[in-house]
mmCIF file of C-alpha atoms in Angstrom:
data_model
loop_
_atom_site.group_PDB
_atom_site.id
_atom_site.type_symbol
_atom_site.label_atom_id
_atom_site.label_comp_id
_atom_site.label_asym_id
_atom_site.label_seq_id
_atom_site.Cartn_x
_atom_site.Cartn_y
_atom_site.Cartn_z
ATOM 1 C CA MET A 1 6.808 -26.283 -51.564
ATOM 2 C CA SER A 2 3.674 -24.168 -51.678
ATOM 3 C CA ASP A 3 1.479 -24.012 -48.597
ATOM 4 C CA HIS A 4 -1.403 -25.247 -50.723
ATOM 5 C CA PRO A 5 -2.132 -28.469 -52.663
ATOM 6 C CA PRO A 6 -0.540 -28.505 -56.121
ATOM 7 C CA ARG A 7 -2.621 -27.167 -58.968
ATOM 8 C CA GLY A 8 -3.355 -29.019 -62.225
ATOM 9 C CA ASP A 9 -2.696 -27.541 -65.654
ATOM 10 C CA GLN A 10 -5.987 -25.792 -66.159
ATOM 11 C CA ALA A 11 -5.179 -25.098 -69.806
ATOM 12 C CA SER A 12 -5.247 -28.788 -70.669
ATOM 13 C CA SER A 13 -9.059 -29.133 -70.445
ATOM 14 C CA PRO A 14 -10.748 -25.760 -70.980
ATOM 15 C CA ASN A 15 -14.273 -27.170 -70.699
ATOM 16 C CA LEU A 16 -14.572 -28.679 -67.225
ATOM 17 C CA ASP A 17 -18.215 -29.609 -67.762
ATOM 18 C CA ALA A 18 -17.665 -31.458 -71.038
ATOM 19 C CA ALA A 19 -18.274 -34.936 -69.629
ATOM 20 C CA PRO A 20 -19.342 -36.495 -66.333
ATOM 21 C CA ILE A 21 -16.657 -37.193 -63.757
ATOM 22 C CA PRO A 22 -17.309 -40.534 -62.037
ATOM 23 C CA PRO A 23 -18.345 -40.042 -58.386
ATOM 24 C CA GLU A 24 -15.544 -42.306 -57.136
ATOM 25 C CA VAL A 25 -12.974 -40.112 -58.932
ATOM 26 C CA ALA A 26 -14.482 -36.961 -57.439
ATOM 27 C CA GLN A 27 -14.405 -38.471 -53.961
ATOM 28 C CA ARG A 28 -10.788 -39.558 -54.411
ATOM 29 C CA ALA A 29 -9.908 -36.021 -55.479
ATOM 30 C CA VAL A 30 -11.462 -34.731 -52.267
ATOM 31 C CA GLU A 31 -9.393 -37.237 -50.280
ATOM 32 C CA TRP A 32 -6.254 -35.871 -51.945
ATOM 33 C CA LEU A 33 -7.319 -32.327 -51.076
ATOM 34 C CA ILE A 34 -7.654 -33.257 -47.406
ATOM 35 C CA HIS A 35 -4.341 -35.174 -47.315
ATOM 36 C CA LEU A 36 -2.432 -32.373 -49.037
ATOM 37 C CA GLN A 37 -3.945 -29.726 -46.785
ATOM 38 C CA ALA A 38 -2.887 -31.796 -43.751
ATOM 39 C CA GLU A 39 0.674 -32.528 -44.956
ATOM 40 C CA PRO A 40 1.676 -29.805 -47.454
ATOM 41 C CA GLU A 41 5.425 -30.396 -46.921
ATOM 42 C CA CYS A 42 5.461 -34.165 -47.512
ATOM 43 C CA PRO A 43 7.404 -35.014 -50.728
ATOM 44 C CA ALA A 44 6.235 -38.656 -50.729
ATOM 45 C CA LEU A 45 2.590 -37.609 -50.528
ATOM 46 C CA ARG A 46 3.059 -35.047 -53.300
ATOM 47 C CA SER A 47 4.700 -37.711 -55.486
ATOM 48 C CA LYS A 48 1.791 -40.111 -54.954
ATOM 49 C CA TRP A 49 -0.670 -37.333 -55.797
ATOM 50 C CA GLN A 50 1.211 -36.550 -59.008
ATOM 51 C CA ARG A 51 1.057 -40.206 -60.100
ATOM 52 C CA TRP A 52 -2.683 -40.312 -59.409
ATOM 53 C CA HIS A 53 -3.204 -36.990 -61.193
ATOM 54 C CA ALA A 54 -1.389 -38.204 -64.331
ATOM 55 C CA ALA A 55 -3.000 -41.667 -64.414
ATOM 56 C CA HIS A 56 -6.211 -40.680 -66.208
ATOM 57 C CA PRO A 57 -7.810 -37.586 -67.805
ATOM 58 C CA ASP A 58 -10.746 -37.841 -65.385
ATOM 59 C CA HIS A 59 -8.301 -37.363 -62.494
ATOM 60 C CA GLU A 60 -6.991 -34.175 -64.097
ATOM 61 C CA ARG A 61 -10.490 -32.836 -64.732
ATOM 62 C CA ALA A 62 -11.597 -33.595 -61.179
ATOM 63 C CA TRP A 63 -8.595 -31.767 -59.781
ATOM 64 C CA GLU A 64 -9.204 -28.821 -62.099
ATOM 65 C CA ARG A 65 -12.694 -28.531 -60.675
ATOM 66 C CA ILE A 66 -11.291 -28.535 -57.141
ATOM 67 C CA GLU A 67 -8.700 -25.914 -58.102
ATOM 68 C CA THR A 68 -11.351 -23.734 -59.742
ATOM 69 C CA VAL A 69 -13.383 -23.718 -56.539
ATOM 70 C CA ARG A 70 -10.274 -23.443 -54.376
ATOM 71 C CA GLY A 71 -9.167 -20.379 -56.261
ATOM 72 C CA GLN A 72 -12.501 -18.770 -55.451
ATOM 73 C CA VAL A 73 -13.100 -19.736 -51.822
ATOM 74 C CA LEU A 74 -10.509 -22.184 -50.502
ATOM 75 C CA ASP A 75 -7.589 -19.818 -50.212
ATOM 76 C CA PRO A 76 -7.280 -19.654 -47.236
ATOM 77 C CA LEU A 77 -9.355 -22.329 -45.498
ATOM 78 C CA SER A 78 -10.897 -19.780 -43.134
ATOM 79 C CA LYS A 79 -12.746 -18.224 -46.099
ATOM 80 C CA LEU A 80 -14.645 -21.395 -46.900
ATOM 81 C CA PRO A 81 -18.439 -21.215 -46.941
ATOM 82 C CA SER A 82 -19.739 -22.634 -43.685
ATOM 83 C CA PRO A 83 -21.279 -25.918 -45.034
ATOM 84 C CA LEU A 84 -18.154 -26.761 -47.036
ATOM 85 C CA LYS A 85 -15.807 -25.869 -44.199
ATOM 86 C CA SER A 86 -17.804 -28.006 -41.760
ATOM 87 C CA ALA A 87 -17.849 -30.942 -44.159
ATOM 88 C CA LEU A 88 -14.079 -30.729 -44.715
ATOM 89 C CA VAL A 89 -13.385 -30.572 -40.986
ATOM 90 C CA ARG A 90 -15.700 -33.514 -40.341
ATOM 91 C CA ALA A 91 -14.037 -35.553 -43.086
ATOM 92 C CA SER A 92 -10.588 -34.744 -41.691
ATOM 93 C CA LEU A 93 -11.455 -35.830 -38.164
ATOM 94 C CA THR A 94 -13.412 -39.037 -38.780
ATOM 95 C CA PRO A 95 -11.567 -42.400 -38.804
ATOM 96 C CA PRO A 96 -10.270 -43.566 -42.202
ATOM 97 C CA ARG A 97 -12.379 -46.184 -44.027
ATOM 98 C CA SER A 98 -15.336 -45.663 -41.667
ATOM 99 C CA PRO A 99 -18.917 -45.079 -42.919
ATOM 100 C CA ALA A 100 -18.838 -41.636 -41.288
ATOM 101 C CA ARG A 101 -15.647 -40.766 -43.169
ATOM 102 C CA ARG A 102 -17.098 -41.954 -46.458
ATOM 103 C CA ASN A 103 -20.310 -39.979 -45.951
ATOM 104 C CA ALA A 104 -18.344 -36.861 -45.007
ATOM 105 C CA LEU A 105 -16.135 -37.169 -48.090
ATOM 106 C CA ALA A 106 -19.207 -37.645 -50.262
ATOM 107 C CA SER A 107 -20.745 -34.494 -48.782
ATOM 108 C CA VAL A 108 -17.597 -32.506 -49.593
ATOM 109 C CA ALA A 109 -17.607 -33.898 -53.134
ATOM 110 C CA VAL A 110 -21.224 -32.830 -53.653
ATOM 111 C CA LEU A 111 -20.527 -29.334 -52.338
ATOM 112 C CA LEU A 112 -17.350 -28.936 -54.399
ATOM 113 C CA PHE A 113 -18.610 -30.405 -57.646
ATOM 114 C CA ALA A 114 -22.277 -29.436 -57.709
ATOM 115 C CA GLY A 115 -21.889 -25.708 -58.237
ATOM 116 C CA GLY A 116 -23.042 -24.755 -61.732
ATOM 117 C CA ALA A 117 -22.343 -28.144 -63.337
ATOM 118 C CA ALA A 118 -25.581 -29.623 -64.636
ATOM 119 C CA TRP A 119 -24.085 -33.111 -64.787
ATOM 120 C CA LEU A 120 -23.263 -33.227 -61.079
ATOM 121 C CA THR A 121 -26.541 -33.318 -59.177
ATOM 122 C CA ARG A 122 -27.194 -35.724 -56.308
ATOM 123 C CA GLU A 123 -29.496 -37.855 -58.437
ATOM 124 C CA GLU A 124 -27.263 -38.088 -61.513
ATOM 125 C CA ALA A 125 -24.161 -40.138 -62.360
ATOM 126 C CA GLY A 126 -24.398 -42.257 -59.242
ATOM 127 C CA TRP A 127 -24.300 -39.408 -56.731
ATOM 128 C CA ALA A 128 -27.376 -40.652 -54.887
ATOM 129 C CA GLU A 129 -25.533 -43.912 -54.307
ATOM 130 C CA TRP A 130 -22.341 -42.238 -53.131
ATOM 131 C CA VAL A 131 -24.039 -39.998 -50.583
ATOM 132 C CA ALA A 132 -26.389 -42.686 -49.213
ATOM 133 C CA ASP A 133 -26.522 -43.361 -45.478
ATOM 134 C CA TRP A 134 -25.245 -46.903 -45.967
ATOM 135 C CA ARG A 135 -23.739 -48.561 -49.011
ATOM 136 C CA THR A 136 -21.636 -51.517 -50.068
ATOM 137 C CA SER A 137 -19.062 -51.802 -52.817
ATOM 138 C CA LYS A 138 -19.015 -54.554 -55.429
ATOM 139 C CA GLY A 139 -18.590 -57.955 -53.781
ATOM 140 C CA GLU A 140 -19.231 -56.576 -50.277
ATOM 141 C CA ARG A 141 -22.070 -57.508 -47.926
ATOM 142 C CA ARG A 142 -22.923 -55.650 -44.724
ATOM 143 C CA THR A 143 -25.490 -55.981 -41.949
ATOM 144 C CA VAL A 144 -26.621 -52.886 -40.070
ATOM 145 C CA THR A 145 -28.988 -52.601 -37.102
ATOM 146 C CA LEU A 146 -31.390 -49.674 -37.226
ATOM 147 C CA ALA A 147 -32.563 -47.606 -34.263
ATOM 148 C CA ASP A 148 -35.681 -49.757 -33.794
ATOM 149 C CA GLY A 149 -33.715 -53.047 -33.831
ATOM 150 C CA THR A 150 -34.553 -53.926 -37.446
ATOM 151 C CA LYS A 151 -31.640 -55.588 -39.255
ATOM 152 C CA LEU A 152 -30.765 -54.757 -42.851
ATOM 153 C CA THR A 153 -28.328 -56.882 -44.819
ATOM 154 C CA LEU A 154 -27.040 -55.046 -47.873
ATOM 155 C CA ASN A 155 -25.981 -57.157 -50.830
ATOM 156 C CA THR A 156 -23.232 -56.233 -53.278
ATOM 157 C CA SER A 157 -23.329 -52.688 -54.752
ATOM 158 C CA THR A 158 -26.260 -51.616 -52.587
ATOM 159 C CA ALA A 159 -27.137 -48.220 -51.124
ATOM 160 C CA VAL A 160 -29.919 -47.207 -48.729
ATOM 161 C CA ASN A 161 -31.124 -44.069 -46.977
ATOM 162 C CA ILE A 162 -32.812 -44.248 -43.575
ATOM 163 C CA ASN A 163 -35.625 -41.875 -42.584
ATOM 164 C CA PHE A 164 -37.382 -42.610 -39.285
ATOM 165 C CA SER A 165 -40.013 -40.180 -38.074
ATOM 166 C CA ALA A 166 -42.701 -40.124 -35.420
ATOM 167 C CA HIS A 167 -45.139 -41.576 -37.961
ATOM 168 C CA GLU A 168 -43.215 -44.149 -39.993
ATOM 169 C CA ARG A 169 -39.971 -46.061 -40.476
ATOM 170 C CA ARG A 170 -38.866 -45.564 -44.069
ATOM 171 C CA VAL A 171 -35.862 -47.039 -45.878
ATOM 172 C CA ARG A 172 -35.155 -45.872 -49.410
ATOM 173 C CA LEU A 173 -33.402 -48.473 -51.562
ATOM 174 C CA VAL A 174 -31.257 -46.399 -53.915
ATOM 175 C CA THR A 175 -29.605 -49.307 -55.711
ATOM 176 C CA GLY A 176 -28.972 -53.028 -55.259
ATOM 177 C CA GLU A 177 -30.678 -55.509 -52.951
ATOM 178 C CA VAL A 178 -31.459 -55.687 -49.249
ATOM 179 C CA PHE A 179 -32.654 -58.370 -46.820
ATOM 180 C CA ILE A 180 -34.890 -57.042 -44.039
ATOM 181 C CA SER A 181 -35.683 -58.602 -40.683
ATOM 182 C CA THR A 182 -38.093 -56.205 -39.016
ATOM 183 C CA ALA A 183 -38.245 -55.596 -35.279
ATOM 184 C CA HIS A 184 -41.334 -54.821 -33.214
ATOM 185 C CA ASP A 185 -41.794 -51.083 -32.870
ATOM 186 C CA ARG A 186 -43.257 -49.879 -29.591
ATOM 187 C CA MET A 187 -44.574 -46.785 -31.391
ATOM 188 C CA LEU A 188 -46.386 -49.038 -33.909
ATOM 189 C CA ARG A 189 -44.966 -47.127 -36.872
ATOM 190 C CA PRO A 190 -45.260 -48.854 -40.270
ATOM 191 C CA PHE A 191 -42.011 -50.101 -41.823
ATOM 192 C CA LEU A 192 -41.633 -49.204 -45.512
ATOM 193 C CA ILE A 193 -39.053 -49.974 -48.153
ATOM 194 C CA GLU A 194 -39.282 -47.317 -50.853
ATOM 195 C CA THR A 195 -37.970 -47.908 -54.381
ATOM 196 C CA PRO A 196 -38.333 -45.890 -57.594
ATOM 197 C CA GLU A 197 -41.351 -48.068 -58.466
ATOM 198 C CA GLY A 198 -43.263 -47.716 -55.192
ATOM 199 C CA GLU A 199 -43.352 -49.114 -51.647
ATOM 200 C CA ALA A 200 -43.202 -52.489 -49.913
ATOM 201 C CA GLN A 201 -44.654 -52.357 -46.395
ATOM 202 C CA ALA A 202 -43.668 -55.070 -43.931
ATOM 203 C CA LEU A 203 -46.404 -56.775 -41.950
ATOM 204 C CA GLY A 204 -44.114 -58.398 -39.370
ATOM 205 C CA THR A 205 -41.705 -60.133 -41.655
ATOM 206 C CA ARG A 206 -38.394 -61.187 -43.180
ATOM 207 C CA TYR A 207 -38.103 -60.390 -46.871
ATOM 208 C CA THR A 208 -35.790 -59.216 -49.671
ATOM 209 C CA VAL A 209 -36.199 -56.294 -52.055
ATOM 210 C CA ARG A 210 -34.092 -56.037 -55.202
ATOM 211 C CA LEU A 211 -33.939 -53.362 -57.887
ATOM 212 C CA HIS A 212 -33.858 -54.343 -61.550
ATOM 213 C CA ASP A 213 -34.166 -52.028 -64.532
ATOM 214 C CA LYS A 214 -37.483 -50.198 -63.874
ATOM 215 C CA VAL A 215 -38.737 -53.202 -61.861
ATOM 216 C CA THR A 216 -38.636 -54.038 -58.153
ATOM 217 C CA GLU A 217 -38.579 -57.681 -57.012
ATOM 218 C CA VAL A 218 -39.875 -58.759 -53.589
ATOM 219 C CA ASN A 219 -39.430 -62.193 -51.964
ATOM 220 C CA VAL A 220 -41.130 -62.955 -48.640
ATOM 221 C CA MET A 221 -39.581 -65.503 -46.268
ATOM 222 C CA GLU A 222 -41.771 -64.884 -43.196
ATOM 223 C CA GLY A 223 -44.895 -62.860 -42.461
ATOM 224 C CA ALA A 224 -46.366 -60.736 -45.237
ATOM 225 C CA VAL A 225 -45.530 -57.697 -47.364
ATOM 226 C CA GLN A 226 -47.959 -55.230 -48.921
ATOM 227 C CA ILE A 227 -46.856 -53.722 -52.253
ATOM 228 C CA GLU A 228 -48.176 -50.443 -53.646
ATOM 229 C CA PRO A 229 -46.896 -49.167 -57.021
ATOM 230 C CA ARG A 230 -46.021 -45.480 -57.113
ATOM 231 C CA HIS A 231 -48.531 -44.562 -59.835
ATOM 232 C CA ALA A 232 -51.304 -46.927 -58.786
ATOM 233 C CA ALA A 233 -52.243 -45.542 -55.397
ATOM 234 C CA GLY A 234 -54.723 -47.681 -53.526
ATOM 235 C CA ARG A 235 -54.165 -50.756 -55.727
ATOM 236 C CA THR A 236 -52.083 -52.953 -53.459
ATOM 237 C CA GLN A 237 -50.960 -56.570 -53.527
ATOM 238 C CA THR A 238 -50.165 -58.553 -50.369
ATOM 239 C CA LEU A 239 -47.551 -61.304 -50.523
ATOM 240 C CA GLN A 240 -47.527 -64.128 -47.989
ATOM 241 C CA ALA A 241 -44.536 -66.184 -46.826
ATOM 242 C CA GLY A 242 -43.079 -68.198 -49.699
ATOM 243 C CA GLN A 243 -44.376 -65.815 -52.363
ATOM 244 C CA ARG A 244 -42.687 -63.479 -54.790
ATOM 245 C CA ALA A 245 -43.803 -60.648 -57.077
ATOM 246 C CA ASN A 246 -42.396 -57.901 -59.258
ATOM 247 C CA PHE A 247 -43.827 -54.411 -59.542
ATOM 248 C CA THR A 248 -43.412 -51.374 -61.760
ATOM 249 C CA TRP A 249 -44.704 -47.833 -61.403
ATOM 250 C CA HIS A 250 -48.160 -48.910 -62.523
ATOM 251 C CA ALA A 251 -48.738 -52.592 -61.698
ATOM 252 C CA VAL A 252 -47.856 -55.637 -59.602
ATOM 253 C CA THR A 253 -47.564 -59.160 -60.960
ATOM 254 C CA SER A 254 -49.692 -61.885 -59.422
ATOM 255 C CA PRO A 255 -47.904 -63.635 -56.538
ATOM 256 C CA TYR A 256 -46.034 -66.815 -57.413
ATOM 257 C CA ALA A 257 -43.788 -69.249 -55.555
ATOM 258 C CA MET A 258 -40.437 -67.766 -54.639
ATOM 259 C CA ASP A 259 -37.161 -69.594 -55.154
ATOM 260 C CA PRO A 260 -36.227 -70.936 -51.688
ATOM 261 C CA ASN A 261 -32.595 -70.077 -52.493
ATOM 262 C CA SER A 262 -33.295 -66.468 -53.453
ATOM 263 C CA ASN A 263 -31.634 -65.200 -50.279
ATOM 264 C CA ALA A 264 -28.622 -67.555 -50.412
ATOM 265 C CA TRP A 265 -26.528 -64.433 -51.007
ATOM 266 C CA THR A 266 -26.941 -63.523 -47.338
ATOM 267 C CA ASP A 267 -24.680 -66.516 -46.625
ATOM 268 C CA GLY A 268 -22.346 -65.641 -49.496
ATOM 269 C CA PHE A 269 -23.593 -68.080 -52.151
ATOM 270 C CA ILE A 270 -25.315 -68.266 -55.512
ATOM 271 C CA VAL A 271 -27.447 -71.401 -55.838
ATOM 272 C CA ALA A 272 -28.189 -72.413 -59.426
ATOM 273 C CA LYS A 273 -30.606 -75.107 -60.587
ATOM 274 C CA GLY A 274 -30.344 -75.618 -64.321
ATOM 275 C CA MET A 275 -29.561 -71.923 -64.860
ATOM 276 C CA ARG A 276 -28.402 -70.799 -68.311
ATOM 277 C CA LEU A 277 -24.669 -70.136 -68.282
ATOM 278 C CA ALA A 278 -25.172 -66.605 -69.613
ATOM 279 C CA ASP A 279 -27.674 -65.860 -66.826
ATOM 280 C CA PHE A 280 -25.409 -67.436 -64.219
ATOM 281 C CA LEU A 281 -22.487 -65.259 -65.288
ATOM 282 C CA ALA A 282 -24.692 -62.159 -65.237
ATOM 283 C CA GLU A 283 -25.591 -62.940 -61.629
ATOM 284 C CA LEU A 284 -21.983 -63.734 -60.721
ATOM 285 C CA SER A 285 -20.873 -60.446 -62.326
ATOM 286 C CA ARG A 286 -22.663 -58.563 -59.551
ATOM 287 C CA TYR A 287 -19.882 -59.708 -57.212
ATOM 288 C CA SER A 288 -16.923 -59.571 -59.600
ATOM 289 C CA PRO A 289 -14.521 -56.665 -60.178
ATOM 290 C CA ASP A 290 -13.970 -58.032 -63.689
ATOM 291 C CA ALA A 291 -16.407 -58.172 -66.598
ATOM 292 C CA LEU A 292 -17.745 -61.733 -67.027
ATOM 293 C CA SER A 293 -19.318 -63.183 -70.155
ATOM 294 C CA CYS A 294 -19.384 -66.277 -72.321
ATOM 295 C CA ASP A 295 -19.214 -67.158 -75.985
ATOM 296 C CA PRO A 296 -22.690 -67.217 -77.603
ATOM 297 C CA MET A 297 -22.054 -70.851 -78.579
ATOM 298 C CA VAL A 298 -22.156 -71.911 -74.922
ATOM 299 C CA ALA A 299 -24.662 -69.379 -73.537
ATOM 300 C CA ASP A 300 -27.454 -71.950 -73.204
ATOM 301 C CA LEU A 301 -25.424 -74.562 -71.316
ATOM 302 C CA ARG A 302 -26.928 -75.256 -67.886
ATOM 303 C CA VAL A 303 -25.316 -74.669 -64.498
ATOM 304 C CA SER A 304 -26.319 -76.262 -61.196
ATOM 305 C CA GLY A 305 -24.758 -76.136 -57.758
ATOM 306 C CA SER A 306 -23.913 -73.813 -54.877
ATOM 307 C CA TYR A 307 -21.099 -71.337 -55.535
ATOM 308 C CA PRO A 308 -19.321 -68.976 -53.095
ATOM 309 C CA VAL A 309 -19.272 -65.397 -54.370
ATOM 310 C CA ALA A 310 -16.148 -64.610 -52.336
ATOM 311 C CA ASP A 311 -13.938 -66.575 -54.762
ATOM 312 C CA ILE A 312 -14.979 -65.653 -58.296
ATOM 313 C CA HIS A 313 -12.002 -67.233 -60.029
ATOM 314 C CA GLN A 314 -12.517 -70.540 -58.248
ATOM 315 C CA VAL A 315 -16.159 -70.511 -59.338
ATOM 316 C CA LEU A 316 -15.110 -69.877 -62.943
ATOM 317 C CA ASP A 317 -12.565 -72.698 -62.788
ATOM 318 C CA THR A 318 -15.185 -75.069 -61.362
ATOM 319 C CA VAL A 319 -17.861 -74.190 -63.898
ATOM 320 C CA SER A 320 -15.476 -74.288 -66.839
ATOM 321 C CA ALA A 321 -14.222 -77.741 -65.800
ATOM 322 C CA MET A 322 -17.769 -78.987 -65.312
ATOM 323 C CA LEU A 323 -18.879 -77.786 -68.752
ATOM 324 C CA SER A 324 -15.623 -78.590 -70.602
ATOM 325 C CA LEU A 325 -14.924 -74.918 -71.280
ATOM 326 C CA LYS A 326 -11.849 -72.788 -70.828
ATOM 327 C CA VAL A 327 -11.419 -69.405 -69.154
ATOM 328 C CA GLU A 328 -10.159 -66.650 -71.449
ATOM 329 C CA THR A 329 -8.813 -63.530 -69.738
ATOM 330 C CA VAL A 330 -8.084 -60.277 -71.573
ATOM 331 C CA THR A 331 -6.426 -57.366 -69.764
ATOM 332 C CA ARG A 332 -6.366 -53.834 -71.146
ATOM 333 C CA PHE A 333 -5.035 -50.583 -69.756
ATOM 334 C CA TRP A 334 -7.020 -47.449 -70.576
ATOM 335 C CA GLY A 335 -5.902 -45.278 -67.677
ATOM 336 C CA TRP A 336 -7.329 -47.969 -65.404
ATOM 337 C CA GLN A 337 -6.751 -51.674 -65.722
ATOM 338 C CA THR A 338 -9.770 -53.498 -67.129
ATOM 339 C CA VAL A 339 -10.149 -57.258 -67.153
ATOM 340 C CA ARG A 340 -12.620 -59.196 -69.269
ATOM 341 C CA VAL A 341 -13.171 -62.861 -68.444
ATOM 342 C CA ARG A 342 -15.036 -65.127 -70.886
ATOM 343 C CA LEU A 343 -15.911 -68.780 -70.862
ATOM 344 C CA VAL A 344 -15.296 -70.212 -74.330
ATOM 345 C CA PRO A 345 -15.391 -73.712 -75.857
ATOM 346 C CA ARG A 346 -12.307 -75.847 -75.654
ATOM 347 C CA LEU A 347 -11.153 -76.786 -79.129
ATOM 348 C CA THR A 348 -9.878 -80.123 -80.359
ATOM 349 C CA ALA A 349 -6.645 -80.443 -82.300
ATOM 350 C CA ARG A 350 -8.678 -79.946 -85.472
ATOM 351 C CA GLY A 351 -10.217 -76.718 -84.203
ATOM 352 C CA SER A 352 -13.732 -77.968 -83.445
ATOM 353 C CA PRO A 353 -15.381 -77.537 -80.011
ATOM 354 C CA VAL A 354 -15.009 -80.347 -77.464
ATOM 355 C CA SER A 355 -18.342 -82.133 -77.293
#
C-alpha cells in the first residue's frame, strides 16, 4: 500500500468548483485524511474509506479537493503551511467526538477547502455554523457555562461564537435558538447577544433568543432585555419579564405577552395549545432527522398537549391516533437515505376520509 491516503479519480469530475460541497461532507473527508495518515497500512480502514468515497458524488468531489491540495503541499506532511499543519496536528491529538476535536476538524476543512473556491467561504454554505465555538446537531441540546458563570443552553441545530473582552461580553448567535441565564460580572461588562438583525442586551435576566428567516425573536423570563436593531441605531426597545418581541434590521415590534411555554424545549418538550397541525409538525421537524409534513386536507387540524422531542416517532403515533390520521413513511436512497414522514387521513372502506 502507498504511504499516503488513496487518491480519487480526478478525471471523473474535472470542475471541482461546479457545486457546493456540504460542510459535513468536507469535514468527514478531513477525518478520513487524518485516519489514513495515521494508519496507512490498515486494509480495513482503507476498505471503509473506499465505501464512503463511492457512496455519493459529493464524497468523491470532496476527496478530489483534498488530493488537489495534497498534491501541492501535503506530500510530505513536513511541507505543510504552518496554519494547516498546526490544525491537522491539533485535530489528530484531541479526543474523538469532543468539541475541541470538532472545532479543529472544522478549521482544517476551512483551510483545505477555502483556497480559490468562491463557494467555500466561512460565511457561505453553513461554514459559519460548522466553525462556531459551540454548536448542536439536530435533536441535540447542550448547556455550556461561560467564563463569567453565565449559562447558555443551545437548542437543536444551534451555533454560537463567544467573544469576551475587557469592555463587553458578546455572544454571536449564528443559527438556532439559545436560552441565557446571565451571571453577575465583577467587571460590570454588558452582556450582548448579537444576531444578523441586531443586538439584545441583558439587564440581569433569563431570556431566549431565536433566529427565524430575517427576524430575531426574544422572550424574557426574568429581568429585562434591551433590543437594538442593526440599522436603527439608538432606537431601542426594552422588554420586561413576561414579554416578547421580534426585530428585524430596521424595527422592533411592540412588546406583547410571551407564551409561558416558549422555553419548554429546555426540558425537552414542545407544548401546544390549539396549534395547527402543519405548524406543529414544522416545529417538531426542528428535532427530527426525517422530513415531517402533513396532507393539506388535515393541515388545519388542532394539536394540544406536551410532547417529548426525544421520541419523534412516539409523538407522531400519539398525534395521529388523537386526530384519527395515519403515518405514511416513504424512504428513498439518493446516495444518502432520506425519509419523508407525512400524516394523512385514514380512509374508510369506500375511500373517503374518516370523520
